[in-house]
């Protein structure tokens, strides 16, 4: 089951974000203050971000964080799957695939779905390719306000 985040999920989300940023699925950890900022942003009904809770066997099993933008190149609204994490206990049960298909079902609303994956994350890479994602072959640059 996939459902929107609720404030009662806050402690669960903090633990899941800590697990995600401690896993090999990411290149580096982020400050824990960022988790709080993200939850506050979503709880304020921001138009820029959503969190979805993934459930299996009556338990919260993982989460997905999405962000929204507009792209002239894509010709419309873009949803970024910023984070998709399934707890190890529930990995291999199709929850990631279920979430990807859920987001794909919203294509009438979005012109493009984007995500990033750490090159060594073979399981996620296989999932994304099976679900029809193709790789952008360009370099991305950022400036961060720290």
mmCIF file of C-alpha atoms in Angstrom:
data_model
loop_
_atom_site.group_PDB
_atom_site.id
_atom_site.type_symbol
_atom_site.label_atom_id
_atom_site.label_comp_id
_atom_site.label_asym_id
_atom_site.label_seq_id
_atom_site.Cartn_x
_atom_site.Cartn_y
_atom_site.Cartn_z
ATOM 1 C CA UNK A 1 0.000 0.000 0.000
ATOM 2 C CA UNK A 2 1.166 3.515 -0.778
ATOM 3 C CA UNK A 3 -0.187 6.454 1.164
ATOM 4 C CA UNK A 4 0.682 10.069 1.829
ATOM 5 C CA UNK A 5 2.797 10.939 4.848
ATOM 6 C CA UNK A 6 0.956 11.982 8.008
ATOM 7 C CA UNK A 7 2.384 13.834 11.010
ATOM 8 C CA UNK A 8 2.003 10.623 13.027
ATOM 9 C CA UNK A 9 4.701 9.116 10.732
ATOM 10 C CA UNK A 10 7.308 11.676 11.828
ATOM 11 C CA UNK A 11 9.414 9.410 14.108
ATOM 12 C CA UNK A 12 9.242 6.586 11.580
ATOM 13 C CA UNK A 13 10.410 8.961 8.839
ATOM 14 C CA UNK A 14 13.322 10.257 10.897
ATOM 15 C CA UNK A 15 14.485 6.669 11.468
ATOM 16 C CA UNK A 16 14.015 5.723 7.798
ATOM 17 C CA UNK A 17 15.911 8.792 6.583
ATOM 18 C CA UNK A 18 18.755 7.951 8.958
ATOM 19 C CA UNK A 19 18.804 4.377 7.595
ATOM 20 C CA UNK A 20 18.753 5.615 3.991
ATOM 21 C CA UNK A 21 21.596 8.095 4.492
ATOM 22 C CA UNK A 22 23.632 5.442 6.315
ATOM 23 C CA UNK A 23 23.224 2.955 3.465
ATOM 24 C CA UNK A 24 25.427 2.331 0.416
ATOM 25 C CA UNK A 25 22.584 3.683 -1.748
ATOM 26 C CA UNK A 26 23.887 7.220 -1.218
ATOM 27 C CA UNK A 27 27.287 8.849 -1.703
ATOM 28 C CA UNK A 28 27.321 10.742 1.589
ATOM 29 C CA UNK A 29 25.339 11.481 4.712
ATOM 30 C CA UNK A 30 23.466 14.736 5.133
ATOM 31 C CA UNK A 31 22.925 16.805 8.275
ATOM 32 C CA UNK A 32 20.059 15.510 10.393
ATOM 33 C CA UNK A 33 18.680 19.044 10.423
ATOM 34 C CA UNK A 34 17.825 18.493 6.756
ATOM 35 C CA UNK A 35 15.458 15.659 7.708
ATOM 36 C CA UNK A 36 13.593 18.053 10.004
ATOM 37 C CA UNK A 37 13.464 20.766 7.327
ATOM 38 C CA UNK A 38 12.056 18.270 4.827
ATOM 39 C CA UNK A 39 9.381 17.008 7.206
ATOM 40 C CA UNK A 40 8.435 20.584 8.118
ATOM 41 C CA UNK A 41 8.193 21.478 4.417
ATOM 42 C CA UNK A 42 5.882 18.543 3.689
ATOM 43 C CA UNK A 43 3.804 19.174 6.818
ATOM 44 C CA UNK A 44 3.259 22.777 5.665
ATOM 45 C CA UNK A 45 1.502 21.421 2.533
ATOM 46 C CA UNK A 46 4.311 22.647 0.309
ATOM 47 C CA UNK A 47 3.697 22.505 -3.445
ATOM 48 C CA UNK A 48 7.362 21.462 -3.856
ATOM 49 C CA UNK A 49 7.527 18.124 -2.018
ATOM 50 C CA UNK A 50 5.564 15.067 -0.902
ATOM 51 C CA UNK A 51 6.408 12.000 1.118
ATOM 52 C CA UNK A 52 4.753 8.659 0.512
ATOM 53 C CA UNK A 53 4.824 5.848 3.067
ATOM 54 C CA UNK A 54 5.150 2.325 1.677
ATOM 55 C CA UNK A 55 3.393 -0.362 3.698
ATOM 56 C CA UNK A 56 3.589 -4.142 3.567
ATOM 57 C CA UNK A 57 2.073 -6.814 5.771
ATOM 58 C CA UNK A 58 0.464 -4.110 7.929
ATOM 59 C CA UNK A 59 3.790 -2.412 8.658
ATOM 60 C CA UNK A 60 5.465 0.743 7.436
ATOM 61 C CA UNK A 61 8.172 -0.634 5.181
ATOM 62 C CA UNK A 62 9.777 2.372 3.501
ATOM 63 C CA UNK A 63 9.196 5.769 1.981
ATOM 64 C CA UNK A 64 9.551 7.894 -1.105
ATOM 65 C CA UNK A 65 10.278 11.604 -1.211
ATOM 66 C CA UNK A 66 9.168 13.418 -4.348
ATOM 67 C CA UNK A 67 9.891 16.950 -5.492
ATOM 68 C CA UNK A 68 8.175 18.958 -8.224
ATOM 69 C CA UNK A 69 9.413 21.374 -10.854
ATOM 70 C CA UNK A 70 8.659 22.609 -14.370
ATOM 71 C CA UNK A 71 10.859 21.960 -17.389
ATOM 72 C CA UNK A 72 10.785 23.727 -20.738
ATOM 73 C CA UNK A 73 12.871 20.859 -22.147
ATOM 74 C CA UNK A 74 10.293 18.292 -20.984
ATOM 75 C CA UNK A 75 7.366 20.493 -21.939
ATOM 76 C CA UNK A 76 5.670 20.443 -18.578
ATOM 77 C CA UNK A 77 5.721 19.508 -14.931
ATOM 78 C CA UNK A 78 8.421 17.160 -13.708
ATOM 79 C CA UNK A 79 8.324 14.905 -10.677
ATOM 80 C CA UNK A 80 11.649 13.971 -9.129
ATOM 81 C CA UNK A 81 11.840 10.780 -7.142
ATOM 82 C CA UNK A 82 14.347 12.300 -4.769
ATOM 83 C CA UNK A 83 14.514 9.341 -2.398
ATOM 84 C CA UNK A 84 13.077 5.840 -2.557
ATOM 85 C CA UNK A 85 13.971 3.608 0.366
ATOM 86 C CA UNK A 86 12.675 0.214 1.391
ATOM 87 C CA UNK A 87 13.773 -1.208 4.731
ATOM 88 C CA UNK A 88 16.010 -4.297 4.296
ATOM 89 C CA UNK A 89 13.334 -6.488 5.933
ATOM 90 C CA UNK A 90 10.988 -5.658 3.039
ATOM 91 C CA UNK A 91 13.393 -5.473 0.117
ATOM 92 C CA UNK A 92 12.743 -7.851 -2.765
ATOM 93 C CA UNK A 93 8.960 -7.808 -2.248
ATOM 94 C CA UNK A 94 8.139 -5.440 -5.109
ATOM 95 C CA UNK A 95 7.542 -2.268 -3.075
ATOM 96 C CA UNK A 96 9.937 -0.168 -5.155
ATOM 97 C CA UNK A 97 8.318 -1.414 -8.361
ATOM 98 C CA UNK A 98 4.862 -0.693 -6.919
ATOM 99 C CA UNK A 99 5.861 2.888 -6.105
ATOM 100 C CA UNK A 100 7.421 3.481 -9.539
ATOM 101 C CA UNK A 101 4.233 2.221 -11.186
ATOM 102 C CA UNK A 102 2.128 4.423 -8.920
ATOM 103 C CA UNK A 103 4.099 7.514 -9.960
ATOM 104 C CA UNK A 104 3.973 6.451 -13.620
ATOM 105 C CA UNK A 105 0.172 6.276 -13.334
ATOM 106 C CA UNK A 106 0.251 10.051 -12.809
ATOM 107 C CA UNK A 107 1.750 10.703 -16.285
ATOM 108 C CA UNK A 108 -1.294 12.724 -17.301
ATOM 109 C CA UNK A 109 -0.156 15.239 -14.713
ATOM 110 C CA UNK A 110 3.596 15.066 -15.403
ATOM 111 C CA UNK A 111 5.665 15.314 -18.583
ATOM 112 C CA UNK A 112 8.736 13.641 -17.056
ATOM 113 C CA UNK A 113 9.764 11.557 -14.087
ATOM 114 C CA UNK A 114 13.379 11.907 -12.971
ATOM 115 C CA UNK A 115 15.561 10.201 -10.423
ATOM 116 C CA UNK A 116 19.192 9.667 -9.560
ATOM 117 C CA UNK A 117 20.903 6.455 -8.556
ATOM 118 C CA UNK A 118 24.323 5.716 -7.118
ATOM 119 C CA UNK A 119 26.219 3.771 -9.801
ATOM 120 C CA UNK A 120 26.989 0.884 -7.464
ATOM 121 C CA UNK A 121 23.307 0.416 -6.534
ATOM 122 C CA UNK A 122 22.744 -2.463 -8.942
ATOM 123 C CA UNK A 123 19.342 -3.480 -7.580
ATOM 124 C CA UNK A 124 17.861 -0.013 -8.014
ATOM 125 C CA UNK A 125 19.442 0.363 -11.453
ATOM 126 C CA UNK A 126 17.880 -2.921 -12.607
ATOM 127 C CA UNK A 127 14.478 -1.843 -11.261
ATOM 128 C CA UNK A 128 14.574 1.533 -13.011
ATOM 129 C CA UNK A 129 15.637 0.018 -16.331
ATOM 130 C CA UNK A 130 12.908 -2.659 -16.095
ATOM 131 C CA UNK A 131 10.367 0.109 -15.465
ATOM 132 C CA UNK A 132 11.395 1.981 -18.621
ATOM 133 C CA UNK A 133 13.757 4.653 -17.331
ATOM 134 C CA UNK A 134 16.623 5.622 -19.601
ATOM 135 C CA UNK A 135 19.885 7.231 -18.572
ATOM 136 C CA UNK A 136 20.612 10.899 -19.229
ATOM 137 C CA UNK A 137 24.190 11.180 -20.436
ATOM 138 C CA UNK A 138 25.277 14.511 -19.099
ATOM 139 C CA UNK A 139 27.094 15.949 -16.129
ATOM 140 C CA UNK A 140 25.156 17.715 -13.424
ATOM 141 C CA UNK A 141 26.600 20.631 -11.449
ATOM 142 C CA UNK A 142 25.358 22.183 -8.220
ATOM 143 C CA UNK A 143 26.052 25.104 -5.927
ATOM 144 C CA UNK A 144 24.944 24.596 -2.372
ATOM 145 C CA UNK A 145 24.292 27.267 0.201
ATOM 146 C CA UNK A 146 26.029 26.038 3.340
#
